[in-house]
Coordinates of C-alpha atoms and ligand atoms in Angstrom, one line a residue:
M183 CA -18.2 118.0 -91.1
E184 CA -19.2 114.5 -90.3
V185 CA -17.5 113.1 -87.2
I186 CA -17.0 109.6 -85.9
V187 CA -16.0 109.3 -82.3
A188 CA -14.5 105.9 -81.1
K189 CA -16.8 104.3 -78.6
K190 CA -13.8 103.0 -76.7
S191 CA -12.0 106.3 -76.3
G192 CA -11.1 108.2 -73.1
F193 CA -10.9 106.8 -69.6
C194 CA -11.0 103.1 -69.2
F195 CA -13.1 101.5 -66.5
G196 CA -10.2 101.5 -63.9
V197 CA -9.0 105.1 -64.5
E198 CA -12.6 106.4 -64.5
R199 CA -13.3 104.7 -61.2
A200 CA -10.1 106.0 -59.7
V201 CA -10.7 109.6 -60.8
N202 CA -14.2 109.5 -59.4
K203 CA -12.9 108.2 -56.1
V204 CA -10.7 111.3 -55.8
Y205 CA -13.5 113.7 -56.6
E206 CA -15.7 111.9 -54.0
Q207 CA -13.0 112.8 -51.3
I208 CA -13.0 116.5 -52.1
G209 CA -14.6 118.6 -49.3
K210 CA -14.1 115.9 -46.7
K211 CA -12.0 116.6 -43.6
G212 CA -8.2 116.7 -43.8
N213 CA -5.6 116.7 -46.6
I214 CA -6.1 114.6 -49.7
Y215 CA -3.1 113.1 -51.4
T216 CA -2.9 110.8 -54.4
Y217 CA 0.1 108.4 -54.5
G218 CA 1.4 109.4 -58.0
Q219 CA -0.7 111.3 -60.5
I220 CA -4.2 109.8 -60.7
T221 CA -4.0 110.0 -64.6
H222 CA -1.6 111.4 -67.1
N223 CA -4.0 114.1 -68.1
E224 CA -2.7 117.6 -67.3
Q225 CA -6.1 119.2 -67.1
V226 CA -7.5 116.7 -64.6
V227 CA -4.4 116.9 -62.5
R228 CA -4.5 120.7 -62.5
D229 CA -8.2 120.7 -61.7
L230 CA -7.6 118.4 -58.7
A231 CA -4.6 120.6 -57.6
E232 CA -6.9 123.6 -57.6
K233 CA -9.3 121.7 -55.4
G234 CA -6.5 121.1 -53.0
V235 CA -5.5 117.5 -53.9
K236 CA -1.8 117.0 -53.6
V237 CA 0.4 114.5 -55.3
I238 CA 2.9 112.3 -53.4
E239 CA 5.7 111.2 -55.7
D240 CA 7.4 108.5 -53.7
R241 CA 7.9 106.6 -50.4
D242 CA 10.1 109.3 -49.1
A243 CA 7.4 111.9 -49.5
L244 CA 4.8 109.6 -48.0
S245 CA 7.0 109.0 -44.9
R246 CA 6.7 112.8 -44.2
V247 CA 2.9 112.9 -44.3
T248 CA 1.4 113.1 -40.8
E249 CA -2.3 113.6 -41.4
G250 CA -4.9 113.0 -44.2
T251 CA -6.1 110.5 -46.8
I252 CA -3.9 108.8 -49.3
I253 CA -5.6 107.6 -52.5
I254 CA -4.0 104.7 -54.4
R255 CA -4.3 105.1 -58.1
A256 CA -5.5 102.5 -60.6
H257 CA -2.0 101.1 -61.3
G258 CA -1.8 99.9 -57.7
V259 CA 1.2 99.9 -55.4
E260 CA 3.5 97.6 -53.4
R261 CA 2.2 96.1 -50.2
I262 CA 4.7 98.2 -48.2
I263 CA 2.8 101.4 -49.1
Y264 CA -0.3 100.1 -47.4
E265 CA 1.8 99.2 -44.4
M266 CA 3.3 102.7 -44.3
I267 CA -0.1 104.3 -44.6
E268 CA -1.4 102.2 -41.7
R269 CA 1.7 102.8 -39.5
Q270 CA 1.5 106.5 -40.0
G271 CA -2.2 106.5 -39.0
L272 CA -3.4 107.9 -42.3
E273 CA -6.7 107.1 -44.1
C274 CA -6.4 104.9 -47.2
V275 CA -8.7 105.1 -50.3
D276 CA -7.8 102.2 -52.5
A277 CA -8.6 102.9 -56.2
T278 CA -6.4 100.1 -57.5
C279 CA -8.2 98.7 -60.6
P280 CA -9.8 95.4 -59.8
F281 CA -7.9 93.8 -62.7
V282 CA -4.6 94.9 -61.2
K283 CA -5.7 93.8 -57.7
R284 CA -6.4 90.3 -59.1
I285 CA -2.7 90.1 -60.2
H286 CA -1.6 91.2 -56.7
R287 CA -3.7 88.3 -55.2
I288 CA -2.3 85.8 -57.7
V289 CA 1.3 86.6 -57.1
Q290 CA 0.9 86.9 -53.3
R291 CA -0.8 83.4 -53.2
E292 CA 1.6 81.7 -55.7
S293 CA 4.8 83.2 -54.2
G294 CA 3.5 82.4 -50.8
A295 CA 3.4 78.8 -51.9
G296 CA 7.1 79.0 -53.0
C297 CA 6.6 79.8 -56.7
R298 CA 8.9 82.0 -58.6
I299 CA 6.9 84.9 -60.2
V300 CA 7.8 86.0 -63.7
I301 CA 6.1 89.2 -64.8
A302 CA 5.9 90.0 -68.6
G303 CA 6.1 93.8 -68.6
N304 CA 8.1 96.9 -68.3
P305 CA 10.2 96.8 -65.1
R306 CA 10.1 100.6 -64.7
H307 CA 6.3 100.9 -65.0
P308 CA 4.6 101.6 -61.7
E309 CA 2.1 98.8 -62.1
V310 CA 4.9 96.3 -62.5
E311 CA 6.7 97.8 -59.5
G312 CA 3.5 97.4 -57.5
I313 CA 3.0 93.7 -58.6
M314 CA 6.6 93.0 -57.6
G315 CA 5.9 94.4 -54.2
W316 CA 3.3 91.6 -53.5
C317 CA 5.8 88.8 -54.1
S318 CA 7.4 87.0 -51.3
T319 CA 9.9 85.2 -53.5
E320 CA 12.3 87.2 -55.7
P321 CA 10.3 88.1 -58.9
I322 CA 11.7 88.4 -62.4
V323 CA 10.5 90.8 -65.0
V324 CA 10.9 90.0 -68.7
E325 CA 10.0 92.5 -71.4
T326 CA 11.2 90.8 -74.6
A327 CA 11.5 87.4 -76.1
E328 CA 15.3 87.8 -75.9
E329 CA 15.1 88.4 -72.1
A330 CA 12.9 85.3 -71.8
E331 CA 15.6 83.2 -73.7
T332 CA 18.4 84.4 -71.5
C333 CA 16.8 84.4 -68.1
A334 CA 18.4 81.8 -65.9
L335 CA 16.0 79.9 -63.6
F336 CA 16.4 76.4 -62.2
Q337 CA 14.8 73.7 -64.3
E338 CA 13.0 72.3 -61.2
E339 CA 11.7 75.7 -60.0
K340 CA 8.0 76.2 -59.8
I341 CA 7.1 79.2 -62.0
C342 CA 4.1 81.4 -62.3
L343 CA 4.0 83.7 -65.3
V344 CA 1.6 86.8 -65.3
S345 CA 1.6 89.9 -67.4
Q346 CA 1.3 93.7 -66.9
T347 CA -2.3 94.6 -67.8
T348 CA -1.3 96.7 -70.7
F349 CA 1.3 94.3 -72.1
N350 CA 1.2 93.6 -75.8
Y351 CA -0.6 90.3 -76.4
N352 CA 1.7 89.0 -79.2
K353 CA 4.8 89.7 -77.1
F354 CA 3.2 87.8 -74.2
E355 CA 2.5 84.8 -76.4
D356 CA 6.1 84.8 -77.6
I357 CA 7.3 84.8 -74.0
V358 CA 4.8 82.1 -73.0
E359 CA 6.1 79.9 -75.8
I360 CA 9.7 80.3 -74.8
F361 CA 8.9 79.5 -71.1
R362 CA 6.8 76.5 -72.0
G363 CA 9.7 75.2 -74.0
R364 CA 12.2 75.7 -71.3
Y365 CA 10.4 74.8 -68.0
Y366 CA 7.9 72.1 -67.2
N367 CA 6.7 73.3 -63.8
I368 CA 5.0 76.4 -64.9
S369 CA 1.6 78.0 -64.6
I370 CA 0.5 80.8 -66.9
V371 CA -2.1 83.4 -66.1
N372 CA -2.9 85.8 -68.9
T373 CA -3.7 89.0 -67.0
I374 CA -3.7 91.4 -69.9
C375 CA -6.7 93.8 -69.8
S376 CA -8.6 93.9 -73.1
A377 CA -9.4 97.7 -72.7
T378 CA -6.2 98.8 -74.4
E379 CA -6.4 96.3 -77.2
E380 CA -10.0 97.0 -78.0
R381 CA -9.3 100.8 -78.1
Q382 CA -6.4 100.3 -80.5
A383 CA -8.4 98.0 -82.8
E384 CA -11.3 100.4 -83.0
A385 CA -8.9 103.4 -83.6
R386 CA -7.2 101.5 -86.4
E387 CA -10.5 100.7 -88.0
I388 CA -11.8 104.3 -87.8
A389 CA -8.5 105.8 -89.0
A390 CA -8.6 103.6 -92.1
S391 CA -12.1 104.8 -93.1
V392 CA -11.9 108.6 -92.5
D393 CA -10.2 111.5 -94.3
A394 CA -8.6 112.9 -91.1
M395 CA -8.1 111.6 -87.6
I396 CA -7.7 113.4 -84.3
V397 CA -6.0 111.6 -81.4
I398 CA -6.6 113.3 -78.0
G399 CA -4.4 112.6 -74.9
G400 CA -1.6 113.7 -72.6
K401 CA 1.9 114.4 -73.9
H402 CA 3.3 111.8 -71.5
S403 CA 0.6 109.2 -72.0
S404 CA 2.3 106.1 -73.7
N405 CA -1.1 104.6 -74.7
T406 CA -2.0 107.9 -76.5
R407 CA 1.3 107.9 -78.4
K408 CA 0.6 104.3 -79.4
L409 CA -2.8 105.3 -80.7
Y410 CA -1.2 108.1 -82.7
E411 CA 1.3 105.7 -84.2
I412 CA -1.5 103.3 -85.2
C413 CA -3.7 106.0 -86.7
S414 CA -1.0 107.8 -88.6
G415 CA -0.1 104.5 -90.2
E416 CA -3.7 104.3 -91.6
C417 CA -4.5 108.0 -92.2
P418 CA -2.0 110.7 -93.4
Y419 CA -4.0 113.5 -91.8
T420 CA -3.6 112.4 -88.2
Y421 CA -3.4 115.1 -85.4
Y422 CA -2.2 114.5 -81.8
I423 CA -3.6 117.1 -79.4
Q424 CA -4.0 117.5 -75.7
T425 CA -7.0 119.8 -75.7
L426 CA -9.1 121.8 -78.1
D427 CA -6.5 124.7 -77.8
D428 CA -3.9 122.6 -79.7
L429 CA -6.2 121.9 -82.6
H430 CA -5.1 123.7 -85.8
L431 CA -6.6 121.7 -88.5
E432 CA -5.3 122.3 -92.0
L433 CA -7.4 120.1 -94.1
P434 CA -7.8 119.8 -97.8
K435 CA -11.3 120.9 -99.1
S436 CA -12.1 117.3 -100.0
V437 CA -12.2 116.2 -96.3
R438 CA -15.7 115.1 -95.4
L439 CA -15.2 112.7 -92.5
V440 CA -13.1 113.1 -89.4
G441 CA -12.5 110.4 -86.8
I442 CA -11.7 111.0 -83.1
T443 CA -10.2 108.7 -80.5
A444 CA -8.6 109.4 -77.2
G445 CA -6.1 107.8 -74.8
A446 CA -7.1 106.2 -71.5
S447 CA -6.2 109.4 -69.5
T448 CA -8.6 111.7 -71.4
P449 CA -11.8 112.8 -69.7
S450 CA -15.0 112.7 -71.8
N451 CA -15.6 116.5 -71.6
I452 CA -12.5 117.1 -73.7
I453 CA -13.5 114.6 -76.3
E454 CA -17.0 116.2 -76.4
E455 CA -15.5 119.7 -76.8
V456 CA -13.3 118.7 -79.7
Q457 CA -16.1 116.8 -81.3
N458 CA -18.5 119.7 -81.2
Y459 CA -15.9 122.1 -82.5
V460 CA -15.1 120.0 -85.5
R461 CA -18.7 119.3 -86.3
I462 CA -19.7 123.0 -86.2
N463 CA -16.6 124.8 -87.6
F464 CA -15.7 122.7 -90.6
Ligands
SF4_943 FE1 -7.8 98.6 -65.3 FE2 -7.5 97.8 -67.8 FE3 -7.8 100.4 -67.2 FE4 -5.5 99.1 -66.5 S1 -6.3 99.5 -68.6 S2 -6.7 100.5 -65.3 S3 -6.4 97.1 -66.0 S4 -9.4 98.8 -66.9

């Protein structure tokens, strides 16, 4: 079987960097904790757990830690988390993606100058919660054009609009247009990271040209689900798997070319395994 693997599949730069930072800590003195799961991939999380890395789910759990190293994942966290780590005398390894860190700096600076921060994003996403935690004025999160239409700010307020790194570009443009039409004292910083969009564009292109498509990624990974949606729109034989064990291909004899892509939480060894299996066994 001929196989095409998307070049932009698997870990993005920020997640790869964060996962590497965790592995670098293993074997060093003291307990190692990640603040939230480092990636949505079950295999990676299990492997780290077997190597003794624990996951702290929230502030409450953090407040009970008395010793060790806390690793901040790529999504970043609120400022208060750094303060707690310091107060409790813990070590901090900051694996916040530099693209997210840039947003923290922007909102800290702008809100410090009295600006109202508007974040285009999902208010329940940890990255957005983290960004909100760097604002010194009350931030507002808008997820849809309707919310942008109805959000009530004062005409004379100074506004700074940023976006969650994985926010949809078209939705961001719609929100920008509404804000530009309603407020005159507004600065807009497009902080969308191109990694997601490039991955989706390439997956769409490959899915449209192959006979079958395999999408690899965690069950709870929203970017993998999105990839699956895009690929199944282009290719009727699209499969969503977490690892090679889930792969039960039932392909018509005419299938000659298989495409593979993977979500941002999928490590390269899983992609490699699936690729080799399909190449050799079909
Ligand atoms: Fe960083 Fe972009 Fe990956 Fe988010 S998607 S972690 S911003 S590289």
